[in-house]
PDB file of C-alpha atoms in Angstrom:
ATOM      1  CA  UNK S   1      -0.001   0.042  -0.018  1.00 79.00           C
ATOM      2  CA  UNK S   2       1.478   3.278  -1.122  1.00 92.00           C
ATOM      3  CA  UNK S   3       1.197   6.302   1.239  1.00 93.00           C
ATOM      4  CA  UNK S   4       1.664  10.002   1.282  1.00 91.00           C
ATOM      5  CA  UNK S   5       3.269  11.626   4.263  1.00 91.00           C
ATOM      6  CA  UNK S   6       1.935  15.139   5.017  1.00 88.00           C
ATOM      7  CA  UNK S   7       2.943  17.491   7.684  1.00 86.00           C
ATOM      8  CA  UNK S   8       0.394  18.614  10.351  1.00 80.00           C
ATOM      9  CA  UNK S   9       0.542  20.832  13.404  1.00 82.00           C
ATOM     10  CA  UNK S  10       1.459  17.853  15.667  1.00 87.00           C
ATOM     11  CA  UNK S  11       3.809  16.037  13.307  1.00 90.00           C
ATOM     12  CA  UNK S  12       2.774  14.003  10.310  1.00 91.00           C
ATOM     13  CA  UNK S  13      -0.200  12.160   8.838  1.00 89.00           C
ATOM     14  CA  UNK S  14       0.392   9.061   6.727  1.00 93.00           C
ATOM     15  CA  UNK S  15      -2.386   8.715   4.205  1.00 94.00           C
ATOM     16  CA  UNK S  16      -2.995   5.751   1.906  1.00 96.00           C
ATOM     17  CA  UNK S  17      -3.175   6.969  -1.727  1.00 96.00           C
ATOM     18  CA  UNK S  18      -6.128   4.641  -2.268  1.00 96.00           C
ATOM     19  CA  UNK S  19      -8.067   6.834   0.346  1.00 97.00           C
ATOM     20  CA  UNK S  20      -7.597  10.022  -1.632  1.00 97.00           C
ATOM     21  CA  UNK S  21     -10.454  10.763  -3.912  1.00 97.00           C
ATOM     22  CA  UNK S  22      -9.075  14.029  -5.342  1.00 98.00           C
ATOM     23  CA  UNK S  23      -6.932  17.005  -4.519  1.00 98.00           C
ATOM     24  CA  UNK S  24      -7.793  20.621  -5.228  1.00 98.00           C
ATOM     25  CA  UNK S  25      -5.839  23.835  -4.897  1.00 97.00           C
ATOM     26  CA  UNK S  26      -6.536  26.839  -2.863  1.00 95.00           C
ATOM     27  CA  UNK S  27      -3.758  29.354  -3.378  1.00 90.00           C
ATOM     28  CA  UNK S  28      -0.519  27.816  -1.994  1.00 90.00           C
ATOM     29  CA  UNK S  29      -2.502  25.067  -0.245  1.00 94.00           C
ATOM     30  CA  UNK S  30      -3.731  21.721  -1.473  1.00 96.00           C
ATOM     31  CA  UNK S  31      -6.875  20.177  -0.120  1.00 97.00           C
ATOM     32  CA  UNK S  32      -6.810  16.319   0.045  1.00 97.00           C
ATOM     33  CA  UNK S  33     -10.414  14.998  -0.120  1.00 98.00           C
ATOM     34  CA  UNK S  34     -10.524  11.542   1.339  1.00 97.00           C
ATOM     35  CA  UNK S  35     -13.010   8.647   0.902  1.00 96.00           C
ATOM     36  CA  UNK S  36     -14.212   8.920   4.480  1.00 96.00           C
ATOM     37  CA  UNK S  37     -15.187  12.611   3.830  1.00 95.00           C
ATOM     38  CA  UNK S  38     -12.144  13.957   5.741  1.00 95.00           C
ATOM     39  CA  UNK S  39     -10.451  16.985   4.370  1.00 96.00           C
ATOM     40  CA  UNK S  40      -6.721  17.675   4.981  1.00 94.00           C
ATOM     41  CA  UNK S  41      -5.322  21.042   4.072  1.00 94.00           C
ATOM     42  CA  UNK S  42      -1.590  21.063   3.474  1.00 92.00           C
ATOM     43  CA  UNK S  43       0.834  23.901   2.672  1.00 90.00           C
ATOM     44  CA  UNK S  44       2.009  22.524  -0.685  1.00 90.00           C
ATOM     45  CA  UNK S  45       1.008  23.806  -4.092  1.00 93.00           C
ATOM     46  CA  UNK S  46      -0.931  21.302  -6.218  1.00 94.00           C
ATOM     47  CA  UNK S  47       1.883  21.169  -8.710  1.00 93.00           C
ATOM     48  CA  UNK S  48       4.138  19.508  -6.108  1.00 92.00           C
ATOM     49  CA  UNK S  49       1.418  17.066  -5.147  1.00 90.00           C
ATOM     50  CA  UNK S  50       0.813  16.211  -8.751  1.00 91.00           C
ATOM     51  CA  UNK S  51       4.541  15.508  -9.287  1.00 91.00           C
ATOM     52  CA  UNK S  52       4.495  13.048  -6.315  1.00 87.00           C
ATOM     53  CA  UNK S  53       1.364  11.334  -7.444  1.00 89.00           C
ATOM     54  CA  UNK S  54       1.791  11.291 -11.186  1.00 82.00           C
ATOM     55  CA  UNK S  55       2.883   7.653 -11.437  1.00 83.00           C
ATOM     56  CA  UNK S  56       0.277   6.539  -8.795  1.00 88.00           C
ATOM     57  CA  UNK S  57      -2.950   6.517 -10.773  1.00 89.00           C
ATOM     58  CA  UNK S  58      -3.660  10.197 -10.340  1.00 94.00           C
ATOM     59  CA  UNK S  59      -4.414  12.581 -13.249  1.00 92.00           C
ATOM     60  CA  UNK S  60      -4.528  16.332 -13.544  1.00 93.00           C
ATOM     61  CA  UNK S  61      -8.008  17.064 -14.823  1.00 94.00           C
ATOM     62  CA  UNK S  62      -8.120  20.796 -14.342  1.00 95.00           C
ATOM     63  CA  UNK S  63      -5.843  23.743 -13.263  1.00 95.00           C
ATOM     64  CA  UNK S  64      -7.224  23.218  -9.751  1.00 97.00           C
ATOM     65  CA  UNK S  65      -7.874  19.488  -9.555  1.00 97.00           C
ATOM     66  CA  UNK S  66      -5.940  16.167  -9.481  1.00 97.00           C
ATOM     67  CA  UNK S  67      -8.211  13.046  -9.319  1.00 96.00           C
ATOM     68  CA  UNK S  68      -7.518   9.424  -8.325  1.00 95.00           C
ATOM     69  CA  UNK S  69      -8.219   7.302 -11.439  1.00 91.00           C
ATOM     70  CA  UNK S  70      -9.300   4.370  -9.260  1.00 92.00           C
ATOM     71  CA  UNK S  71     -12.300   6.389  -7.954  1.00 94.00           C
ATOM     72  CA  UNK S  72     -13.592   7.823 -11.316  1.00 92.00           C
ATOM     73  CA  UNK S  73     -16.863   6.141 -12.153  1.00 89.00           C
ATOM     74  CA  UNK S  74     -18.132   8.394 -14.966  1.00 88.00           C
ATOM     75  CA  UNK S  75     -17.580  11.286 -17.285  1.00 88.00           C
ATOM     76  CA  UNK S  76     -20.266  13.677 -18.499  1.00 89.00           C
ATOM     77  CA  UNK S  77     -19.226  15.245 -21.821  1.00 86.00           C
ATOM     78  CA  UNK S  78     -22.029  17.823 -21.784  1.00 91.00           C
ATOM     79  CA  UNK S  79     -21.171  19.277 -18.291  1.00 93.00           C
ATOM     80  CA  UNK S  80     -17.510  18.381 -18.698  1.00 93.00           C
ATOM     81  CA  UNK S  81     -17.340  16.781 -15.272  1.00 94.00           C
ATOM     82  CA  UNK S  82     -16.075  13.491 -13.957  1.00 93.00           C
ATOM     83  CA  UNK S  83     -18.100  11.641 -11.268  1.00 94.00           C
ATOM     84  CA  UNK S  84     -16.206  10.002  -8.408  1.00 95.00           C
ATOM     85  CA  UNK S  85     -17.521   7.439  -5.987  1.00 93.00           C
ATOM     86  CA  UNK S  86     -19.788   9.009  -3.365  1.00 89.00           C
ATOM     87  CA  UNK S  87     -21.425  10.919  -6.347  1.00 93.00           C
ATOM     88  CA  UNK S  88     -18.856  13.738  -6.257  1.00 95.00           C
ATOM     89  CA  UNK S  89     -18.588  15.729  -9.486  1.00 96.00           C
ATOM     90  CA  UNK S  90     -15.448  17.589 -10.365  1.00 96.00           C
ATOM     91  CA  UNK S  91     -14.986  19.830 -13.441  1.00 96.00           C
ATOM     92  CA  UNK S  92     -12.591  18.848 -16.214  1.00 95.00           C
ATOM     93  CA  UNK S  93     -10.877  21.550 -18.191  1.00 94.00           C
ATOM     94  CA  UNK S  94     -11.702  21.694 -21.918  1.00 90.00           C
ATOM     95  CA  UNK S  95      -8.069  21.002 -22.700  1.00 91.00           C
ATOM     96  CA  UNK S  96      -8.235  17.717 -20.694  1.00 89.00           C
ATOM     97  CA  UNK S  97     -11.599  16.613 -22.007  1.00 89.00           C
ATOM     98  CA  UNK S  98     -10.428  14.319 -24.763  1.00 86.00           C
ATOM     99  CA  UNK S  99      -7.676  12.743 -22.592  1.00 85.00           C
ATOM    100  CA  UNK S 100     -10.190  11.928 -19.867  1.00 85.00           C
ATOM    101  CA  UNK S 101     -12.700  10.565 -22.292  1.00 82.00           C
ATOM    102  CA  UNK S 102      -9.980   8.300 -23.828  1.00 83.00           C
ATOM    103  CA  UNK S 103      -8.727   7.191 -20.408  1.00 80.00           C
ATOM    104  CA  UNK S 104     -12.296   6.139 -19.378  1.00 75.00           C
ATOM    105  CA  UNK S 105     -12.837   4.234 -22.538  1.00 74.00           C
ATOM    106  CA  UNK S 106      -9.508   2.313 -22.079  1.00 72.00           C
ATOM    107  CA  UNK S 107     -10.330   1.642 -18.469  1.00 67.00           C
ATOM    108  CA  UNK S 108     -13.839   0.281 -19.347  1.00 64.00           C
ATOM    109  CA  UNK S 109     -12.307  -2.051 -22.063  1.00 63.00           C
ATOM    110  CA  UNK S 110      -9.738  -3.252 -19.546  1.00 60.00           C
ATOM    111  CA  UNK S 111     -12.357  -3.878 -16.954  1.00 65.00           C
ATOM    112  CA  UNK S 112     -14.479  -5.772 -19.397  1.00 56.00           C
ATOM    113  CA  UNK S 113     -11.655  -7.904 -20.523  1.00 66.00           C
ATOM    114  CA  UNK S 114     -10.588  -8.763 -16.967  1.00 66.00           C
ATOM    115  CA  UNK S 115     -14.139  -9.789 -16.048  1.00 65.00           C
ATOM    116  CA  UNK S 116     -14.381 -11.877 -19.220  1.00 59.00           C
ATOM    117  CA  UNK S 117     -11.095 -13.638 -18.342  1.00 58.00           C
ATOM    118  CA  UNK S 118     -12.279 -14.323 -14.762  1.00 56.00           C
ATOM    119  CA  UNK S 119     -15.466 -15.921 -16.095  1.00 50.00           C
ATOM    120  CA  UNK S 120     -13.574 -18.112 -18.576  1.00 49.00           C
ATOM    121  CA  UNK S 121     -11.133 -19.312 -15.859  1.00 45.00           C
ATOM    122  CA  UNK S 122     -13.963 -20.538 -13.593  1.00 50.00           C
TER     123      UNK S 122
END
């Protein structure tokens, strides 16, 4: 299990990457939004967080947002928003729209193929 170590007032929090739904920026701070509805505000710009999470199933979807691919359950082309588990919607920038659409198609195909393989192996 991969983790992210973030500084807090008392020391550090160790957060499992799987527990992060998405991150959003607020000036020089990044807000980590977790599955259990906790919010952790850290004094790191989102660009630094993105660099640390780039190879860990996270994708930059907007100037202010980085999302965990594992928790994306849909993409609405009309509103240009992704839907995460817990029915959370996050905007996708127009520049990232085609990349997100392609990623979701590939993920859907891979999910379908893995399920088909599991059924055949039974």
